[in-house]
Structure formats: structure tokens, C-alpha cells
């Protein structure tokens, strides 16, 4: 008898919880489309030799572009704790083009290069929502997956970094739109090796301003 009462109460509580969400079911999932502008902060290029006791005189200057654009696809899962409170983890894969200009001082040559970067992005945000409008804050982990470098341009990207994020969003039935700002907690260092076995360090602290569009396909 006690077991039957417990199960009955559990079903009543579960039903009340589900229907109390109104437009926001306990779990909502769907695809994401992202568009972001990336600013790499203060870029510095330092020349290092393989043997620190040797001195190198280099004629090559590498100038990275300060900002670029990235776009991507992914999925989100929104956990609606209350009508006004939610947690939203996401999984995204972004593609961006990183532009460089190389200058040969001796031969007075300038070359523009482009490398394509594939990056995984995992945001985790907490949002507070009123009448569909929400403010959000959280953390985002970025992980570089692969770079397609042009021939003769040996660029190696730092594996990953963590950023804090703030955003504004709006949700209406199955449609979500979010504007956000993300900035890395610390500098990350990329590497470039040329044919003379000289290694360059490129120190950046990237920030992102972007737009995310989502569609609820489960839980709407």
C-alpha cells in the first residue's frame, strides 16, 4: 500500500512539473547555427632559434590579421529548471579562415596567405528568462581540431582555451536567437616553423562577438 501511494504521488508530482513549464518543457533540444566575429587581441611575433646559444638574423616578417570571421553548426540541450531559469549546454563545430601577410625584407616581397581552422566549441550557460527574453552567463571551452595550411606555411595552432561568456537571448515557441560576447581567460600561443628551422611564437587572447540561431525539434 505504501509503495502504491508513493508511486501515485510521484506520478502526480511529475505531471505537475511537466505541465507547469508551459511553453518551456523540461528538456528541449535542437540544431544551432552560429556566426561570429573573432578578434585576436594584441598579436606579437617573436623569433626563436632552435639552439638558444646561436643568434639568427631573420629577413621574414609575419603579420597576422587582427580579426576574422567564423561560422558553424551544432546542437544544444536546454534544461528548463523553472519557467524563468535554464541551463544550456551546447556542442558546436566552427570553421574560420585565418589570414596572414608575410614580408621578405631582403627581396622586398609580400605574400598574403590563408589557413582554414576547424574548431570545436562547447558552451555551458545559465540563463534567466522573463517573457521569452533572457540574460545568460557561463563558460565556453574551445578546442582546435585541424588546420588546412597552404603549402610551405607550417602553422601549428594552440590546442585549446577557455573563455567566459555573456549574452542576451529570445525564445518564442520553437525558435531561439542569442547575441553573445566571449573572451579567453588568458593568452594562447601558436607556433610557426619556416624552412630555416626558425620558430615563431604568436601570442593572442581571442574574443568573440556573435549570433546564434536555434530551433527546438524535441520538447516543443
Short mmCIF file of C-alpha atoms in Angstrom, two decimals, residues 3-209:
data_model
loop_
_atom_site.label_atom_id
_atom_site.label_comp_id
_atom_site.label_asym_id
_atom_site.label_seq_id
_atom_site.Cartn_x
_atom_site.Cartn_y
_atom_site.Cartn_z
CA UNK A 3 4.57 1.61 -2.36
CA UNK A 4 1.38 2.29 -4.35
CA UNK A 5 0.88 5.64 -2.61
CA UNK A 6 4.49 6.60 -3.28
CA UNK A 7 4.18 5.78 -7.00
CA UNK A 8 0.88 7.71 -7.19
CA UNK A 9 2.41 10.78 -5.55
CA UNK A 10 5.44 10.53 -7.83
CA UNK A 11 3.22 10.47 -10.93
CA UNK A 12 1.18 13.43 -9.69
CA UNK A 13 4.34 15.43 -8.94
CA UNK A 14 5.85 14.56 -12.33
CA UNK A 15 2.68 15.58 -14.15
CA UNK A 16 2.53 18.87 -12.25
CA UNK A 17 6.19 19.56 -13.06
CA UNK A 18 5.76 18.86 -16.77
CA UNK A 19 2.64 20.98 -17.21
CA UNK A 20 4.00 23.83 -15.06
CA UNK A 21 6.62 24.54 -17.72
CA UNK A 22 4.03 25.93 -20.20
CA UNK A 23 5.99 26.71 -23.40
CA UNK A 24 9.22 25.51 -21.85
CA UNK A 25 9.30 21.75 -21.45
CA UNK A 26 11.88 20.30 -19.00
CA UNK A 27 14.28 19.29 -21.80
CA UNK A 28 14.45 20.95 -25.21
CA UNK A 29 16.97 20.06 -27.92
CA UNK A 30 17.69 21.12 -31.47
CA UNK A 31 20.25 22.36 -34.02
CA UNK A 32 22.30 25.55 -33.83
CA UNK A 33 23.74 27.87 -36.49
CA UNK A 34 26.47 30.29 -35.38
CA UNK A 35 28.14 33.37 -36.87
CA UNK A 36 30.97 35.13 -35.01
CA UNK A 37 33.50 37.87 -35.45
CA UNK A 38 36.83 36.97 -33.81
CA UNK A 39 39.33 39.50 -32.51
CA UNK A 40 42.71 38.04 -31.58
CA UNK A 41 43.79 40.85 -29.30
CA UNK A 42 47.37 42.11 -29.26
CA UNK A 43 49.34 39.88 -31.63
CA UNK A 44 53.09 39.61 -31.09
CA UNK A 45 55.52 37.60 -33.17
CA UNK A 46 58.83 36.62 -31.57
CA UNK A 47 61.76 34.93 -33.27
CA UNK A 48 63.37 31.96 -31.54
CA UNK A 49 66.24 29.75 -32.68
CA UNK A 50 66.38 26.02 -32.03
CA UNK A 51 69.74 26.50 -30.30
CA UNK A 52 69.36 29.37 -27.80
CA UNK A 53 73.14 29.96 -27.84
CA UNK A 54 73.06 30.87 -31.53
CA UNK A 55 71.98 34.20 -32.96
CA UNK A 56 69.81 34.36 -36.06
CA UNK A 57 69.25 37.28 -38.38
CA UNK A 58 65.89 36.78 -40.00
CA UNK A 59 64.51 38.56 -43.06
CA UNK A 60 60.90 37.32 -42.80
CA UNK A 61 58.13 39.27 -41.07
CA UNK A 62 54.78 37.55 -40.44
CA UNK A 63 51.81 39.82 -39.76
CA UNK A 64 48.55 38.08 -38.75
CA UNK A 65 45.23 39.75 -39.41
CA UNK A 66 43.77 41.14 -36.19
CA UNK A 67 40.24 39.87 -36.76
CA UNK A 68 38.42 37.23 -38.77
CA UNK A 69 35.02 35.61 -39.17
CA UNK A 70 33.84 32.16 -38.12
CA UNK A 71 30.66 30.17 -38.73
CA UNK A 72 29.48 26.78 -37.58
CA UNK A 73 26.82 24.18 -36.86
CA UNK A 74 25.94 22.18 -33.78
CA UNK A 75 23.34 21.07 -31.27
CA UNK A 76 22.03 22.40 -27.97
CA UNK A 77 20.24 20.90 -24.99
CA UNK A 78 18.22 23.25 -22.81
CA UNK A 79 17.33 22.12 -19.30
CA UNK A 80 14.44 24.28 -18.05
CA UNK A 81 14.67 24.19 -14.26
CA UNK A 82 11.92 26.76 -13.80
CA UNK A 83 9.82 28.87 -16.14
CA UNK A 84 12.41 31.63 -15.69
CA UNK A 85 15.64 29.63 -15.23
CA UNK A 86 17.52 27.27 -17.54
CA UNK A 87 20.89 25.63 -18.16
CA UNK A 88 22.02 25.25 -21.77
CA UNK A 89 24.99 23.07 -22.79
CA UNK A 90 25.92 23.07 -26.49
CA UNK A 91 28.25 21.30 -28.89
CA UNK A 92 29.41 23.24 -31.97
CA UNK A 93 31.97 22.82 -34.75
CA UNK A 94 33.18 26.12 -36.24
CA UNK A 95 35.15 26.91 -39.38
CA UNK A 96 37.24 30.06 -39.72
CA UNK A 97 39.83 31.46 -42.11
CA UNK A 98 42.99 32.89 -40.53
CA UNK A 99 44.73 35.45 -42.75
CA UNK A 100 48.44 36.32 -42.71
CA UNK A 101 50.78 38.63 -44.63
CA UNK A 102 54.42 37.57 -44.98
CA UNK A 103 57.08 40.13 -45.96
CA UNK A 104 60.58 39.28 -47.17
CA UNK A 105 62.75 42.27 -46.27
CA UNK A 106 65.71 41.26 -48.44
CA UNK A 107 63.76 40.54 -51.64
CA UNK A 108 61.06 43.11 -50.88
CA UNK A 109 58.29 40.54 -51.48
CA UNK A 110 54.91 40.45 -49.80
CA UNK A 111 52.60 37.42 -49.82
CA UNK A 112 49.08 37.01 -48.47
CA UNK A 113 48.26 33.59 -47.02
CA UNK A 114 45.14 31.94 -45.64
CA UNK A 115 44.79 28.90 -43.41
CA UNK A 116 41.45 27.25 -42.59
CA UNK A 117 40.86 26.30 -38.96
CA UNK A 118 38.32 23.75 -37.71
CA UNK A 119 37.43 24.27 -34.05
CA UNK A 120 35.18 22.57 -31.51
CA UNK A 121 33.23 24.83 -29.16
CA UNK A 122 31.43 23.65 -26.01
CA UNK A 123 29.48 26.45 -24.24
CA UNK A 124 27.70 25.98 -20.92
CA UNK A 125 25.44 28.89 -19.98
CA UNK A 126 22.92 29.64 -17.26
CA UNK A 127 20.04 31.88 -18.29
CA UNK A 128 17.38 33.94 -16.54
CA UNK A 129 14.27 34.47 -18.69
CA UNK A 130 11.27 36.81 -18.48
CA UNK A 131 8.58 36.78 -21.20
CA UNK A 132 10.92 34.98 -23.58
CA UNK A 133 13.80 37.47 -23.15
CA UNK A 134 16.84 36.14 -21.29
CA UNK A 135 20.22 37.15 -20.00
CA UNK A 136 22.95 34.50 -19.94
CA UNK A 137 26.38 33.90 -18.47
CA UNK A 138 28.74 30.95 -18.49
CA UNK A 139 31.92 29.34 -19.75
CA UNK A 140 33.00 28.13 -23.19
CA UNK A 141 35.74 25.64 -23.99
CA UNK A 142 37.39 25.88 -27.41
CA UNK A 143 39.43 23.06 -28.91
CA UNK A 144 41.26 23.35 -32.24
CA UNK A 145 40.71 20.21 -34.30
CA UNK A 146 42.59 20.67 -37.54
CA UNK A 147 44.15 23.35 -39.75
CA UNK A 148 44.47 23.27 -43.53
CA UNK A 149 47.66 25.25 -44.16
CA UNK A 150 48.80 26.33 -47.62
CA UNK A 151 51.91 24.63 -48.99
CA UNK A 152 55.10 25.88 -47.34
CA UNK A 153 53.26 27.58 -44.45
CA UNK A 154 53.86 25.43 -41.37
CA UNK A 155 51.49 26.89 -38.81
CA UNK A 156 50.50 24.99 -35.64
CA UNK A 157 47.59 26.26 -33.58
CA UNK A 158 47.35 26.10 -29.82
CA UNK A 159 45.12 23.18 -28.87
CA UNK A 160 42.51 24.99 -26.81
CA UNK A 161 41.44 27.70 -24.41
CA UNK A 162 38.57 28.58 -22.06
CA UNK A 163 36.53 31.78 -22.24
CA UNK A 164 33.85 33.44 -20.16
CA UNK A 165 30.66 34.49 -21.92
CA UNK A 166 27.73 36.89 -21.57
CA UNK A 167 24.69 37.11 -23.77
CA UNK A 168 21.14 38.22 -24.47
CA UNK A 169 18.57 35.88 -25.95
CA UNK A 170 15.00 35.50 -27.03
CA UNK A 171 12.89 32.33 -27.30
CA UNK A 172 9.46 32.00 -28.86
CA UNK A 173 7.98 28.51 -29.14
CA UNK A 174 10.47 26.54 -31.28
CA UNK A 175 12.73 29.49 -32.25
CA UNK A 176 15.80 30.77 -30.35
CA UNK A 177 18.12 33.68 -31.11
CA UNK A 178 21.08 34.78 -28.97
CA UNK A 179 23.66 37.56 -29.12
CA UNK A 180 26.81 36.88 -27.11
CA UNK A 181 30.28 38.04 -26.14
CA UNK A 182 33.09 35.63 -25.21
CA UNK A 183 36.66 36.36 -24.17
CA UNK A 184 39.51 33.98 -23.36
CA UNK A 185 40.75 33.99 -19.76
CA UNK A 186 44.41 34.00 -20.80
CA UNK A 187 46.78 34.24 -23.74
CA UNK A 188 47.29 31.28 -26.03
CA UNK A 189 50.46 30.68 -28.05
CA UNK A 190 50.54 29.42 -31.63
CA UNK A 191 53.70 28.31 -33.47
CA UNK A 192 55.15 28.73 -36.93
CA UNK A 193 58.21 26.94 -38.30
CA UNK A 194 59.91 28.06 -41.51
CA UNK A 195 62.29 26.21 -43.81
CA UNK A 196 65.34 27.55 -41.94
CA UNK A 197 64.22 25.78 -38.74
CA UNK A 198 63.34 29.04 -37.03
CA UNK A 199 60.35 29.01 -34.71
CA UNK A 200 57.96 31.92 -34.22
CA UNK A 201 55.56 32.37 -31.32
CA UNK A 202 52.26 34.16 -31.82
CA UNK A 203 50.55 35.19 -28.59
CA UNK A 204 46.83 36.04 -28.71
CA UNK A 205 43.87 36.45 -26.37
CA UNK A 206 40.85 35.95 -28.62
CA UNK A 207 37.40 37.41 -28.05
CA UNK A 208 34.17 36.65 -29.93
CA UNK A 209 31.05 38.67 -30.73
#
